[in-house]
Amino acid sequence: MSGSIAEDSLSDGFFSDVLEGLDIALFERICSSRFRPIGRLPLWFKSFYSPVEHQQYDLAMQSAFLENFLIDAEAYWESPSDKRSGSRLASGVWSEGGETVARPLEAFALVAARRSLLAIVDLSSNFEDQRQVYQRARELALGQEKLALELSQKQRELQAALEQRVLNQESLEVIANTVAGNASAVLICDAMGRMQVANKALVDIFHIESGASGQRRSVLERWLQEAEGAYPEIKRVVTSGSYWEGEFESQGITGEKKWIRLNIGPVLDSEGTVSHYICIANDVTDVHYGNHGQERFEDVDPVTQLPNRHSFWRKITQLIEQATTQHQQLALYYVDLDHFKRVNDSLGHHAGDFLLNTFAARIAHCVKRTDIVAHLGGDEFAVVAQVKQLGNIETIAQRLLDSFIPPVTIDSTDFRLSASIGVALFPADGLDATTLMKHADLAMFHAKELGRNQCQFFKPAIGARFLNRLNLENDLEAAIQRGQFELYYQPQICLAEETFVRLEALIRWRHPEQGFISPAIFIPLAEESELIHKIGLWVLNTACAYAQQFAGQGIKVVVAVNVSACQARRKDFIDIVEQALQDSGLPPEQLEIEITETSFLEQMDEVVTMLSKLRRMGINVSLDDFGSGFSSLTYLKSLPVDNLKLDQTFVRELPDHEESRAITASVIRLAHDLKMNVIAEGVETVEQLDYLRQQGCDYVQGYYFYRPLPGDELPPIFDQIMEAGSII
């Protein structure tokens, strides 16, 4: 007799019958995550889990939740009996069976007869009553959420109306009279935060004395400081010129505390620079303190059924206090969905809510029941897990990333989203919730900068890098005024005979202290801060003027100018181009506009209309980085473009890489069938050049011929440029 519990039990099957009647799956631990069943397993268990060998189950491999729980269970099993906390260790409730029809389960680790046991219990029979109670709670919360959404919508509408008035250059005195009697508090500041408009509601609600200009000037700054506790990202969002809204607790000058629903909207001038901030605020204290019977329901986000930001803030504070006394380590994961706004705007909010709910369920399955999972609002989630070693932290991070891999089906269409995750550790990265959140947010922002769909751990260098980024943004605006930008030009070589010079204009920033700063660094900064419009206008005007200066010498120069997605989506972009041509005198056929795929993905119809107008004016259009985006072929037939620029990632691998050869040949054939020319970027070797020439490529550019050169170095070699393709 081996001494196993199954063999020591009653041979007549009585023990198995008892387990089956209780609907319990009981296992004896063999080693690590391998388990052997005791008695007959319930049918529901067999529908979720399969044995890896005869009568052996690797539960950690088949359940992410159990994998995490078994780490704690193993420590429990291996502890001396006098060191174990209680007679059993509970996992908390989780669900198996998918996101629509799920069965609530709970696992228990225990020791009996010196053997390590694992029991998995089906809680379905007791769960329905709880579900009905929760449903009633959710209905109450939805009603309250509806009121909050209506208030938020009214604030947005008022903010948008005031923004339009400011853009129309109405006097601030007229605007002040318009909002004087509005029930919402209205605050309009200049770009430095100085008060310019304050209505009566602002004075009454927040007890601001009408004559206290210095006090008024600090209102926005005070709100930012108060909100930063619950929204560590607020200063980053506002200083970058982005819209922000949220609720937070504020303390008035008389000491009273109020809950404020606030939105802050930047007003951008014609150059894309923030000129004003429009703030709309409402006192929502009664909503937070007046409905005592619904406090529990207000902690739940009605869309995802997860704890909301306020509940999360309370929970993480409590968890940090506990971890401090018990010397535990915590990991805070700040999860932000990539490009969610694009999907939400295109499919509608109902589909967006479905996606959020789906991903909320997946995220919750990645950690233990005792860990914290919350929906912070919008497309942001937070997870706080108790961890013991670095391997556990990385395992959870990978599990979170992997949870976004399966597509979500909406109306028979599969949608795939990814997430950027930032991680901050307690106590290493911060001793309080505010610091941890701020550091996790910075790490998440760093993950997005590196290309999204990844996890980054906070490091002090990231914080320093963010400060450097803010300094660069300030320097960037000064660079425009101080003339620190230069245009370099890289020739595009025709592989046949050419009678004119083709150049691509490339911007360079000569920083007074840091030297040349790569466009890969400052262009994304400019796009996020809206300075891209000022920079883009300077590039367009400078390039057109440069190309036109050779007209008197009988030299025709065609210049290509890169246009960002932000510029291309401006309603007055055509007017800007027309003005640049008019001011410089450059004929339209000597200007080429280069756009990338991201310029039209979100507003296809509008961009197609804009490109068509450019071509009717006689301007050429090129699609840059063709082949690097996921939808290029889908939209190609619809786009009115003259040239395709083959992405240099394919050119770099020519002629040795078979797939790159196939793609290059196919793109050239396709472009020619559509009556388009092909420009290959990044040509650096004669072998690459020979292959492109064999395939019929029209133009090439790259270091094999010329690096980007300052404008004054090009005129002496214009003849060489025109002849280079036919000579080599």
XYZ file of C-alpha atoms in Angstrom:
728
model
C 0.000 0.000 0.000
C 1.560 3.263 -1.124
C -0.153 5.347 1.485
C -1.854 7.843 -0.827
C -5.049 9.361 0.428
C -7.031 7.731 -2.353
C -5.790 4.294 -1.320
C -6.188 5.004 2.392
C -9.793 6.037 1.785
C -12.810 3.749 1.711
C -12.470 1.372 -1.200
C -16.224 1.279 -1.813
C -16.144 4.735 -3.356
C -17.867 6.414 -0.421
C -15.240 9.149 -0.302
C -15.615 9.834 -4.023
C -19.395 10.033 -3.673
C -19.057 12.610 -0.904
C -16.745 14.785 -2.989
C -19.015 14.494 -6.009
C -22.038 15.441 -3.937
C -20.251 18.539 -2.667
C -19.205 19.431 -6.234
C -15.558 19.663 -5.173
C -12.454 18.816 -7.189
C -9.811 17.548 -4.741
C -6.146 16.964 -5.593
C -2.976 15.781 -3.972
C 0.153 17.702 -4.938
C 2.792 15.490 -6.526
C 5.485 18.049 -7.298
C 5.644 21.690 -8.273
C 2.397 22.358 -10.186
C 1.558 18.679 -10.879
C -1.542 17.311 -9.119
C -3.285 13.924 -8.936
C -7.070 13.855 -8.458
C -8.621 12.228 -5.408
C -11.884 10.569 -6.294
C -14.029 11.380 -9.315
C -13.707 14.847 -10.770
C -16.867 16.930 -11.380
C -17.959 17.378 -14.990
C -17.551 21.143 -14.829
C -13.884 20.698 -13.925
C -13.231 18.406 -16.901
C -14.729 21.011 -19.232
C -12.051 23.515 -18.189
C -8.949 21.422 -17.522
C -7.296 18.451 -19.202
C -4.683 16.036 -17.820
C -1.165 16.397 -19.211
C -0.447 12.743 -18.404
C -2.591 9.905 -17.192
C -4.446 11.219 -14.144
C -2.039 14.122 -13.686
C -2.915 17.806 -14.104
C -0.595 20.780 -14.566
C -2.993 23.376 -13.176
C -0.566 26.283 -13.332
C -0.107 25.755 -17.043
C -3.858 25.766 -17.707
C -4.939 28.650 -15.479
C -3.169 31.981 -15.079
C -5.089 32.605 -11.877
C -4.087 29.272 -10.342
C -0.495 29.761 -11.475
C -0.344 32.877 -9.352
C -2.188 31.334 -6.385
C 0.026 28.247 -6.374
C 3.063 30.414 -5.628
C 1.501 31.323 -2.274
C 0.085 27.825 -1.838
C 3.524 26.258 -2.225
C 4.884 28.489 0.525
C 1.906 27.479 2.691
C 2.389 23.736 2.081
C 6.107 23.864 2.811
C 5.802 25.918 6.002
C 6.001 24.143 9.387
C 2.580 23.505 10.874
C 3.092 26.075 13.626
C 3.973 28.741 11.040
C 0.923 28.321 8.804
C -1.670 31.090 8.958
C -4.930 29.222 9.585
C -6.102 25.749 8.681
C -6.269 26.567 4.982
C -5.258 29.206 2.438
C -8.025 30.617 0.212
C -7.470 31.948 -3.288
C -10.502 34.178 -3.478
C -13.108 33.863 -6.224
C -12.244 33.781 -9.913
C -14.107 32.697 -13.034
C -13.506 30.095 -15.718
C -15.393 29.487 -18.918
C -14.964 32.687 -20.879
C -16.194 36.234 -20.598
C -19.890 35.697 -21.356
C -20.718 32.473 -19.506
C -18.413 32.107 -16.524
C -18.434 29.728 -13.563
C -17.281 31.229 -10.226
C -14.654 29.085 -8.499
C -12.534 29.255 -5.364
C -9.435 27.227 -4.484
C -8.131 26.202 -1.058
C -4.684 24.932 -0.100
C -4.592 22.711 2.994
C -2.524 19.984 4.632
C -3.994 16.686 5.900
C -2.175 13.534 6.974
C 1.063 15.324 6.047
C -0.052 15.626 2.446
C -0.461 18.804 0.406
C -4.017 19.109 -0.871
C -5.741 21.471 -3.247
C -9.530 21.793 -3.314
C -11.389 23.664 -6.047
C -14.993 24.528 -5.215
C -17.810 25.524 -7.574
C -19.680 28.519 -6.109
C -22.383 28.779 -8.763
C -25.233 27.837 -6.432
C -24.427 30.696 -4.055
C -23.354 33.150 -6.678
C -26.714 33.959 -8.275
C -28.045 35.785 -5.216
C -24.866 37.824 -5.081
C -25.152 38.565 -8.787
C -28.718 39.869 -8.410
C -27.704 42.128 -5.544
C -24.818 43.412 -7.610
C -27.098 43.966 -10.597
C -29.382 46.150 -8.508
C -26.358 48.029 -7.268
C -25.111 48.424 -10.806
C -28.445 49.862 -11.946
C -28.241 52.468 -9.195
C -24.669 53.250 -10.173
C -25.635 53.540 -13.839
C -28.298 56.073 -12.948
C -25.758 58.115 -11.073
C -23.243 57.687 -13.879
C -25.825 59.021 -16.329
C -26.140 62.213 -14.292
C -22.359 62.527 -14.181
C -22.115 62.010 -17.947
C -24.767 64.653 -18.583
C -22.865 67.141 -16.436
C -19.622 66.246 -18.195
C -21.271 66.723 -21.588
C -22.583 70.158 -20.595
C -19.121 71.144 -19.408
C -17.584 70.009 -22.691
C -20.167 71.889 -24.753
C -19.579 75.091 -22.781
C -15.819 74.673 -23.053
C -16.064 74.127 -26.839
C -18.313 77.178 -27.281
C -15.928 79.386 -25.315
C -12.944 78.014 -27.229
C -14.592 79.035 -30.491
C -15.232 82.534 -29.150
C -11.588 82.904 -28.159
C -10.476 81.613 -31.566
C -12.811 84.140 -33.208
C -10.895 86.792 -31.248
C -13.911 88.078 -29.378
C -12.933 90.415 -26.585
C -12.507 88.817 -23.186
C -14.875 91.417 -21.778
C -17.654 90.214 -24.083
C -16.908 86.582 -23.205
C -16.960 87.436 -19.493
C -20.404 88.998 -19.871
C -21.621 85.892 -21.711
C -20.679 83.509 -18.894
C -21.397 85.862 -16.000
C -24.627 84.113 -15.003
C -23.668 80.546 -15.939
C -24.229 77.950 -13.212
C -20.840 76.358 -13.927
C -17.702 78.060 -12.692
C -15.718 79.444 -15.634
C -12.037 80.311 -15.489
C -10.066 81.491 -18.534
C -6.297 81.882 -18.172
C -3.527 82.816 -20.533
C -0.781 80.331 -21.397
C 1.081 81.216 -18.182
C -1.979 80.486 -16.026
C -2.781 84.150 -15.356
C -6.463 84.850 -14.739
C -8.307 86.677 -17.520
C -11.979 85.716 -17.030
C -13.783 84.543 -13.885
C -17.572 84.385 -13.598
C -19.791 84.783 -10.549
C -20.152 81.019 -10.007
C -16.374 80.711 -9.656
C -16.353 83.487 -7.069
C -19.356 82.078 -5.159
C -18.505 78.366 -5.220
C -14.819 78.723 -4.443
C -15.004 81.930 -2.387
C -12.639 83.887 -4.568
C -12.741 87.586 -3.808
C -13.418 89.542 -6.956
C -10.571 91.962 -6.329
C -7.931 89.408 -5.398
C -6.101 89.228 -8.696
C -3.081 87.503 -7.175
C -5.333 84.874 -5.640
C -7.167 84.410 -8.897
C -3.934 83.938 -10.701
C -3.165 80.901 -8.535
C -6.530 79.125 -8.949
C -5.476 76.912 -11.879
C -2.140 76.113 -10.253
C -3.904 75.218 -6.984
C -6.330 72.919 -8.823
C -3.448 71.180 -10.576
C -1.717 70.581 -7.257
C -4.893 69.273 -5.601
C -5.783 66.975 -8.503
C -2.248 65.612 -8.786
C -2.794 63.381 -5.766
C -5.463 61.342 -7.584
C -4.261 62.123 -11.124
C -0.432 62.126 -11.108
C -0.439 62.543 -14.872
C -2.417 65.816 -14.884
C 0.528 68.206 -15.186
C 2.056 66.160 -17.991
C -1.262 66.173 -19.875
C -1.997 69.881 -19.407
C 1.529 71.139 -20.106
C 1.570 69.149 -23.349
C -1.534 71.050 -24.529
C -3.982 68.151 -24.211
C -7.538 68.125 -22.894
C -8.116 66.871 -19.330
C -11.142 66.197 -17.145
C -11.747 64.511 -13.813
C -13.016 64.805 -10.238
C -10.988 65.553 -7.130
C -11.280 66.958 -3.623
C -10.449 70.641 -3.225
C -10.027 72.779 -0.138
C -11.286 76.355 -0.235
C -9.580 79.354 1.336
C -11.915 79.081 4.350
C -10.906 75.459 4.931
C -14.060 73.754 3.641
C -13.622 70.708 1.402
C -15.450 70.275 -1.878
C -15.499 67.707 -4.645
C -14.951 69.332 -8.031
C -15.663 68.052 -11.514
C -13.223 69.987 -13.676
C -12.263 70.071 -17.319
C -9.313 71.982 -18.720
C -9.195 72.652 -22.449
C -6.284 74.327 -24.240
C -6.931 76.916 -26.945
C -4.399 76.731 -29.758
C -3.599 79.737 -31.907
C -3.091 79.618 -35.676
C 0.474 78.447 -35.137
C -0.593 75.551 -32.913
C 0.673 77.089 -29.675
C -1.388 77.191 -26.474
C -2.737 80.721 -26.035
C -5.340 80.127 -23.317
C -6.734 77.520 -20.956
C -10.501 77.315 -20.512
C -11.555 75.657 -17.257
C -15.126 74.630 -16.441
C -15.814 73.461 -12.887
C -18.831 72.268 -10.922
C -19.298 71.518 -7.246
C -20.325 67.828 -7.022
C -19.885 67.495 -3.267
C -23.508 66.419 -2.776
C -23.018 63.500 -5.153
C -20.092 62.245 -3.074
C -21.404 62.910 0.420
C -25.163 63.194 0.074
C -25.999 59.636 -1.003
C -24.658 57.649 1.937
C -26.663 54.570 1.002
C -24.919 54.349 -2.348
C -21.314 54.802 -1.216
C -20.516 51.184 -1.968
C -21.967 51.427 -5.467
C -20.107 54.667 -6.225
C -16.869 52.730 -5.774
C -17.684 50.599 -8.830
C -17.163 51.638 -12.429
C -20.465 50.772 -14.196
C -18.831 49.958 -17.540
C -16.210 47.474 -16.356
C -17.641 46.530 -12.941
C -14.186 47.156 -11.491
C -13.296 49.538 -8.658
C -13.097 53.103 -9.954
C -10.314 55.619 -9.393
C -11.600 56.802 -6.016
C -11.968 53.261 -4.722
C -8.548 52.376 -6.112
C -6.939 55.302 -4.344
C -8.368 54.197 -1.012
C -7.403 50.548 -1.572
C -3.815 51.227 -2.627
C -3.296 53.515 0.358
C -4.498 50.767 2.689
C -2.371 48.167 0.927
C 0.739 50.334 1.244
C 0.109 50.768 4.976
C -0.212 46.992 5.331
C 2.884 46.331 3.226
C 4.859 48.814 5.310
C 4.092 47.077 8.604
C 4.552 43.571 7.163
C 7.656 44.430 5.079
C 6.018 43.308 1.821
C 6.784 44.318 -1.744
C 4.086 45.664 -4.084
C 4.056 46.133 -7.846
C 1.864 48.830 -9.405
C 1.054 48.267 -13.089
C -0.304 51.295 -14.963
C -2.042 49.922 -18.075
C -2.993 52.231 -20.953
C -4.661 50.875 -24.108
C -2.885 51.840 -27.331
C -4.890 53.810 -29.912
C -8.164 53.183 -28.067
C -9.477 56.640 -28.958
C -9.197 55.817 -32.656
C -11.397 52.721 -32.236
C -13.783 54.455 -29.855
C -14.304 57.393 -32.214
C -14.791 55.216 -35.288
C -17.058 52.534 -33.782
C -18.951 54.547 -31.183
C -19.051 54.525 -27.405
C -21.136 51.352 -27.084
C -18.473 49.354 -28.908
C -15.824 51.158 -26.891
C -17.547 50.166 -23.646
C -17.708 46.562 -24.844
C -13.956 46.596 -25.494
C -13.251 48.108 -22.084
C -15.440 45.522 -20.381
C -13.746 42.692 -22.271
C -10.238 43.841 -21.430
C -11.236 44.521 -17.828
C -12.225 40.866 -17.453
C -8.974 39.710 -19.049
C -6.849 41.937 -16.825
C -8.651 40.708 -13.707
C -7.848 37.104 -14.688
C -4.122 37.897 -14.695
C -3.795 38.349 -10.941
C -5.085 36.968 -7.671
C -8.425 37.882 -6.192
C -6.666 39.589 -3.292
C -4.787 41.903 -5.668
C -6.269 45.214 -6.813
C -7.578 45.751 -10.339
C -9.248 49.096 -11.088
C -10.528 51.104 -14.039
C -9.091 54.585 -13.590
C -11.233 56.057 -16.350
C -11.005 56.325 -20.123
C -8.629 53.658 -21.420
C -6.538 53.404 -18.258
C -6.388 50.547 -15.766
C -4.281 49.931 -12.679
C -3.204 46.685 -11.041
C -1.514 46.359 -7.652
C -0.096 42.942 -6.789
C 1.710 41.633 -3.744
C 4.933 40.103 -5.061
C 7.888 38.295 -3.553
C 10.525 38.317 -6.260
C 11.380 39.925 -9.589
C 10.329 36.841 -11.544
C 6.767 37.159 -10.253
C 6.653 40.826 -11.265
C 7.805 40.081 -14.806
C 5.437 37.102 -15.095
C 2.435 39.271 -14.264
C 3.613 41.973 -16.689
C 3.903 39.461 -19.532
C 0.552 37.953 -18.604
C -1.052 41.401 -18.839
C 0.499 42.036 -22.266
C -0.562 38.589 -23.491
C -4.153 39.199 -22.370
C -4.514 41.711 -25.210
C -3.388 39.296 -27.943
C -6.706 37.497 -28.652
C -8.959 39.630 -30.876
C -12.282 41.021 -29.694
C -15.169 40.339 -32.062
C -17.745 43.090 -32.608
C -20.417 42.587 -35.282
C -18.440 39.746 -36.886
C -15.298 41.895 -37.120
C -12.146 41.128 -35.140
C -10.404 44.015 -33.410
C -6.923 43.832 -31.937
C -5.594 46.300 -29.431
C -2.387 46.366 -27.452
C -1.412 48.095 -24.230
C 1.498 50.079 -22.864
C 2.328 49.257 -19.251
C 4.420 51.106 -16.695
C 5.544 49.420 -13.470
C 6.585 51.017 -10.192
C 7.592 49.010 -7.120
C 6.972 49.629 -3.440
C 9.136 50.479 -1.574
C 11.933 50.794 -4.162
C 10.233 53.399 -6.384
C 8.142 55.234 -3.810
C 6.821 55.044 -0.281
C 3.397 56.563 -0.915
C 0.602 56.096 -3.436
C 1.083 59.464 -5.156
C 4.764 58.854 -5.867
C 4.125 55.303 -7.067
C 1.361 56.438 -9.423
C 3.497 59.244 -10.808
C 6.419 56.896 -11.425
C 4.229 54.172 -12.973
C 2.680 56.812 -15.250
C 6.119 57.983 -16.378
C 7.160 54.387 -17.070
C 3.973 53.836 -19.095
C 4.604 57.038 -21.053
C 8.141 55.774 -21.731
C 6.683 52.490 -23.052
C 4.557 54.465 -25.513
C 7.568 56.477 -26.625
C 9.428 53.242 -27.373
C 6.690 52.043 -29.722
C 3.817 50.853 -27.485
C 2.729 47.242 -26.843
C 5.352 46.735 -24.153
C 6.071 47.052 -20.448
C 8.655 49.362 -18.926
C 9.844 49.464 -15.316
C 10.383 52.839 -13.702
C 13.968 53.992 -13.407
C 15.179 57.342 -12.073
C 16.562 58.028 -15.542
C 13.004 58.006 -16.906
C 12.040 60.801 -14.527
C 15.133 62.745 -15.523
C 14.361 62.064 -19.166
C 10.858 63.450 -18.746
C 12.243 66.628 -17.185
C 14.680 66.863 -20.078
C 11.725 66.409 -22.423
C 9.882 69.319 -20.799
C 13.009 71.452 -21.104
C 13.336 70.473 -24.759
C 9.717 71.469 -25.371
C 10.456 74.904 -23.922
C 13.656 75.146 -25.975
C 11.750 74.023 -29.062
C 9.454 77.029 -28.947
C 12.418 79.325 -28.446
C 14.215 77.657 -31.373
C 11.548 78.915 -33.759
C 11.945 82.495 -32.566
C 15.758 82.377 -32.469
C 16.292 80.812 -35.883
C 17.956 77.617 -34.677
C 16.388 75.435 -37.396
C 18.147 74.669 -40.662
C 17.032 72.858 -43.794
C 19.244 70.223 -45.354
C 18.396 68.712 -48.732
C 18.939 65.147 -49.942
C 18.913 64.592 -53.726
C 16.562 62.037 -55.282
C 18.277 60.456 -58.262
C 16.357 59.580 -61.418
C 17.413 56.218 -62.880
C 16.747 57.562 -66.357
C 17.566 60.922 -67.949
C 16.365 63.922 -65.939
C 16.092 67.612 -66.810
C 15.531 68.948 -63.310
C 16.818 68.513 -59.769
C 14.743 66.638 -57.183
C 15.413 67.286 -53.487
C 13.820 66.261 -50.214
C 13.856 68.973 -47.546
C 14.942 67.666 -44.135
C 14.863 69.803 -41.000
C 17.765 70.020 -38.552
C 17.836 71.657 -35.105
C 21.143 73.138 -34.002
C 20.656 73.449 -30.224
C 22.973 76.058 -28.660
C 24.043 73.677 -25.862
C 23.330 70.142 -27.113
C 24.382 70.566 -30.730
C 22.338 68.871 -33.456
C 19.207 67.182 -32.084
C 17.709 64.399 -34.178
C 14.313 65.028 -35.814
C 13.319 61.614 -34.421
C 13.459 63.280 -30.994
C 12.022 66.741 -31.541
C 9.378 66.100 -34.223
C 7.263 63.841 -31.923
C 7.634 66.512 -29.222
C 6.475 69.156 -31.650
C 3.480 67.058 -32.681
C 2.381 66.504 -29.102
C 2.795 70.149 -28.102
C 1.194 71.444 -31.334
C 4.392 73.349 -32.201
C 4.500 71.206 -35.330
C 2.285 73.742 -37.104
C 4.776 76.569 -36.583
C 7.704 74.351 -37.546
C 5.875 72.903 -40.539
C 5.010 76.385 -41.797
C 8.653 77.455 -41.533
C 9.827 74.349 -43.418
C 7.272 74.842 -46.193
C 8.063 78.533 -46.685
C 11.836 78.008 -46.512
C 11.841 75.049 -48.934
C 9.656 76.845 -51.484
C 11.840 79.954 -51.334
C 14.996 77.845 -51.758
C 13.694 76.007 -54.834
C 12.487 79.212 -56.485
C 15.770 81.108 -56.121
C 17.294 79.119 -59.004
C 14.563 79.983 -61.516
C 16.564 82.946 -62.802
C 19.467 80.611 -63.572
C 17.270 78.360 -65.667
C 17.508 75.500 -63.158
C 14.299 73.734 -62.246
C 14.322 72.410 -58.669
C 11.506 70.186 -57.403
C 11.421 70.095 -53.605
C 9.616 67.511 -51.462
C 8.330 68.597 -48.051
C 7.272 66.169 -45.320
C 3.900 66.917 -43.759
C 2.877 65.400 -40.419
C -0.531 63.928 -39.694
C -1.324 66.943 -37.488
C -0.636 69.349 -40.342
C -2.505 67.320 -42.950
C -5.653 67.263 -40.830
C -5.813 71.047 -40.450
C -8.818 72.517 -42.233
C -6.745 75.435 -43.534
C -3.855 73.301 -44.799
C -4.651 73.998 -48.477
C -4.707 77.738 -47.758
C -1.322 77.464 -46.033
C 0.214 75.716 -49.059
C -1.296 78.227 -51.485
C 0.095 81.104 -49.446
C 3.589 79.554 -49.395
C 3.551 79.188 -53.191
C 2.268 82.727 -53.626
C 4.859 84.251 -51.288
C 7.775 82.375 -52.890
C 6.605 82.457 -56.495
C 7.348 78.725 -56.848
C 5.229 77.003 -59.537
C 2.957 74.322 -57.995
C 4.482 71.549 -60.121
C 7.832 72.130 -58.378
C 6.408 71.330 -54.936
C 5.860 67.809 -53.684
C 3.996 67.011 -50.466
C 4.994 63.824 -48.628
C 2.492 62.241 -46.248
C 2.610 59.048 -44.199
C -0.083 56.439 -43.688
C -0.921 57.775 -40.230
C -2.018 61.019 -41.881
C -5.141 59.443 -43.324
C -5.996 56.410 -41.185
C -8.361 58.304 -38.886
C -9.896 60.712 -41.427
C -9.711 58.944 -44.755
C -12.383 60.927 -46.611
C -11.102 64.322 -45.476
C -7.491 63.531 -46.398
C -8.470 62.146 -49.819
C -10.354 65.383 -50.497
C -7.348 67.434 -49.407
C -4.906 65.432 -51.570
C -7.206 65.740 -54.572
C -7.206 69.529 -54.176
C -3.407 69.563 -54.015
C -3.124 67.573 -57.230
C -5.660 69.817 -58.999
C -3.411 72.724 -58.068
C -0.566 70.922 -59.866
C 1.262 69.790 -56.721
C 2.688 66.262 -56.627
C 1.872 63.961 -53.698
C 4.068 61.155 -52.340
C 3.113 58.422 -49.878
C 6.091 58.115 -47.528
C 7.329 54.907 -45.821
C 5.093 52.731 -47.973
C 4.984 49.159 -46.709
C 5.671 50.002 -43.068
C 1.981 50.400 -42.154
C -0.589 47.645 -41.757
C -3.183 49.121 -44.096
C -1.214 50.547 -47.013
C -2.556 48.173 -49.663
C -6.099 48.580 -48.370
C -6.163 52.310 -49.041
C -3.756 52.600 -51.953
C -6.347 52.500 -54.736
C -8.354 55.253 -53.063
C -5.474 57.648 -52.494
C -4.737 60.299 -55.129
C -0.925 60.094 -55.003
C 1.794 60.367 -57.647
C 4.690 58.583 -55.955
C 5.265 55.732 -53.520
C 8.341 55.942 -51.318
C 9.462 52.390 -50.612
C 10.348 52.058 -46.940
C 14.077 51.724 -46.320
C 13.584 48.652 -44.109
C 13.005 46.654 -47.306
C 15.770 48.387 -49.254
C 18.266 47.702 -46.469
C 17.846 43.930 -46.910
C 18.270 43.942 -50.689
C 19.248 41.963 -52.622
C 19.983 39.079 -50.231
C 16.679 38.823 -48.354
C 14.128 36.837 -50.361
C 11.021 38.367 -48.765
C 12.321 41.919 -49.233
C 13.055 41.151 -52.892
C 9.527 39.834 -53.385
C 7.917 42.801 -51.624
C 10.037 45.331 -53.501
C 9.287 43.805 -56.897
C 5.567 43.585 -56.101
C 5.354 47.188 -54.908
C 7.088 48.502 -58.011
C 4.780 46.514 -60.311
C 1.698 47.577 -58.360
C 2.703 51.240 -58.391
C 3.347 51.217 -62.119
C -0.009 49.515 -62.742
C -1.606 52.383 -60.807
C 0.376 54.948 -62.837
C 2.606 55.892 -59.888
C 6.359 56.354 -59.643
C 8.465 54.598 -56.998
C 11.157 56.285 -54.916
C 13.414 53.929 -52.943
C 14.859 55.345 -49.721
C 18.033 54.331 -47.926
C 20.099 53.098 -50.893
C 23.636 52.539 -49.604
C 25.246 49.877 -51.845
C 25.699 49.274 -55.542
C 24.015 45.868 -55.143
C 20.866 47.541 -53.844
C 20.978 50.037 -56.690
C 21.413 47.335 -59.343
C 18.453 45.330 -58.052
C 16.190 48.391 -57.924
C 17.207 49.378 -61.441
C 16.452 45.841 -62.692
C 12.955 46.036 -61.184
C 12.230 49.356 -62.884
C 12.414 51.647 -59.841
C 12.091 55.292 -60.933
C 14.022 57.248 -58.285
C 16.479 56.411 -55.514
C 17.956 58.355 -52.639
C 20.480 57.447 -49.993
C 24.051 57.690 -48.796
C 25.321 55.758 -51.821
C 24.782 58.990 -53.766
C 24.511 61.892 -51.321
C 23.953 62.549 -47.669
C 21.587 65.406 -46.772
C 23.509 68.616 -47.477
C 23.126 72.274 -46.493
C 21.447 74.312 -49.194
C 24.564 76.303 -50.107
C 26.540 73.130 -50.943
C 24.111 71.890 -53.597
C 24.227 74.367 -56.526
C 27.780 73.387 -57.603
C 26.707 69.749 -57.989
C 23.284 70.238 -59.629
C 24.578 68.898 -62.957
C 26.032 65.815 -61.247
C 22.718 65.175 -59.506
C 20.773 65.232 -62.776
C 23.251 62.904 -64.489
C 23.999 60.534 -61.579
C 21.315 57.977 -62.339
C 22.192 57.533 -65.992
C 25.978 57.440 -65.465
C 26.243 54.915 -62.625
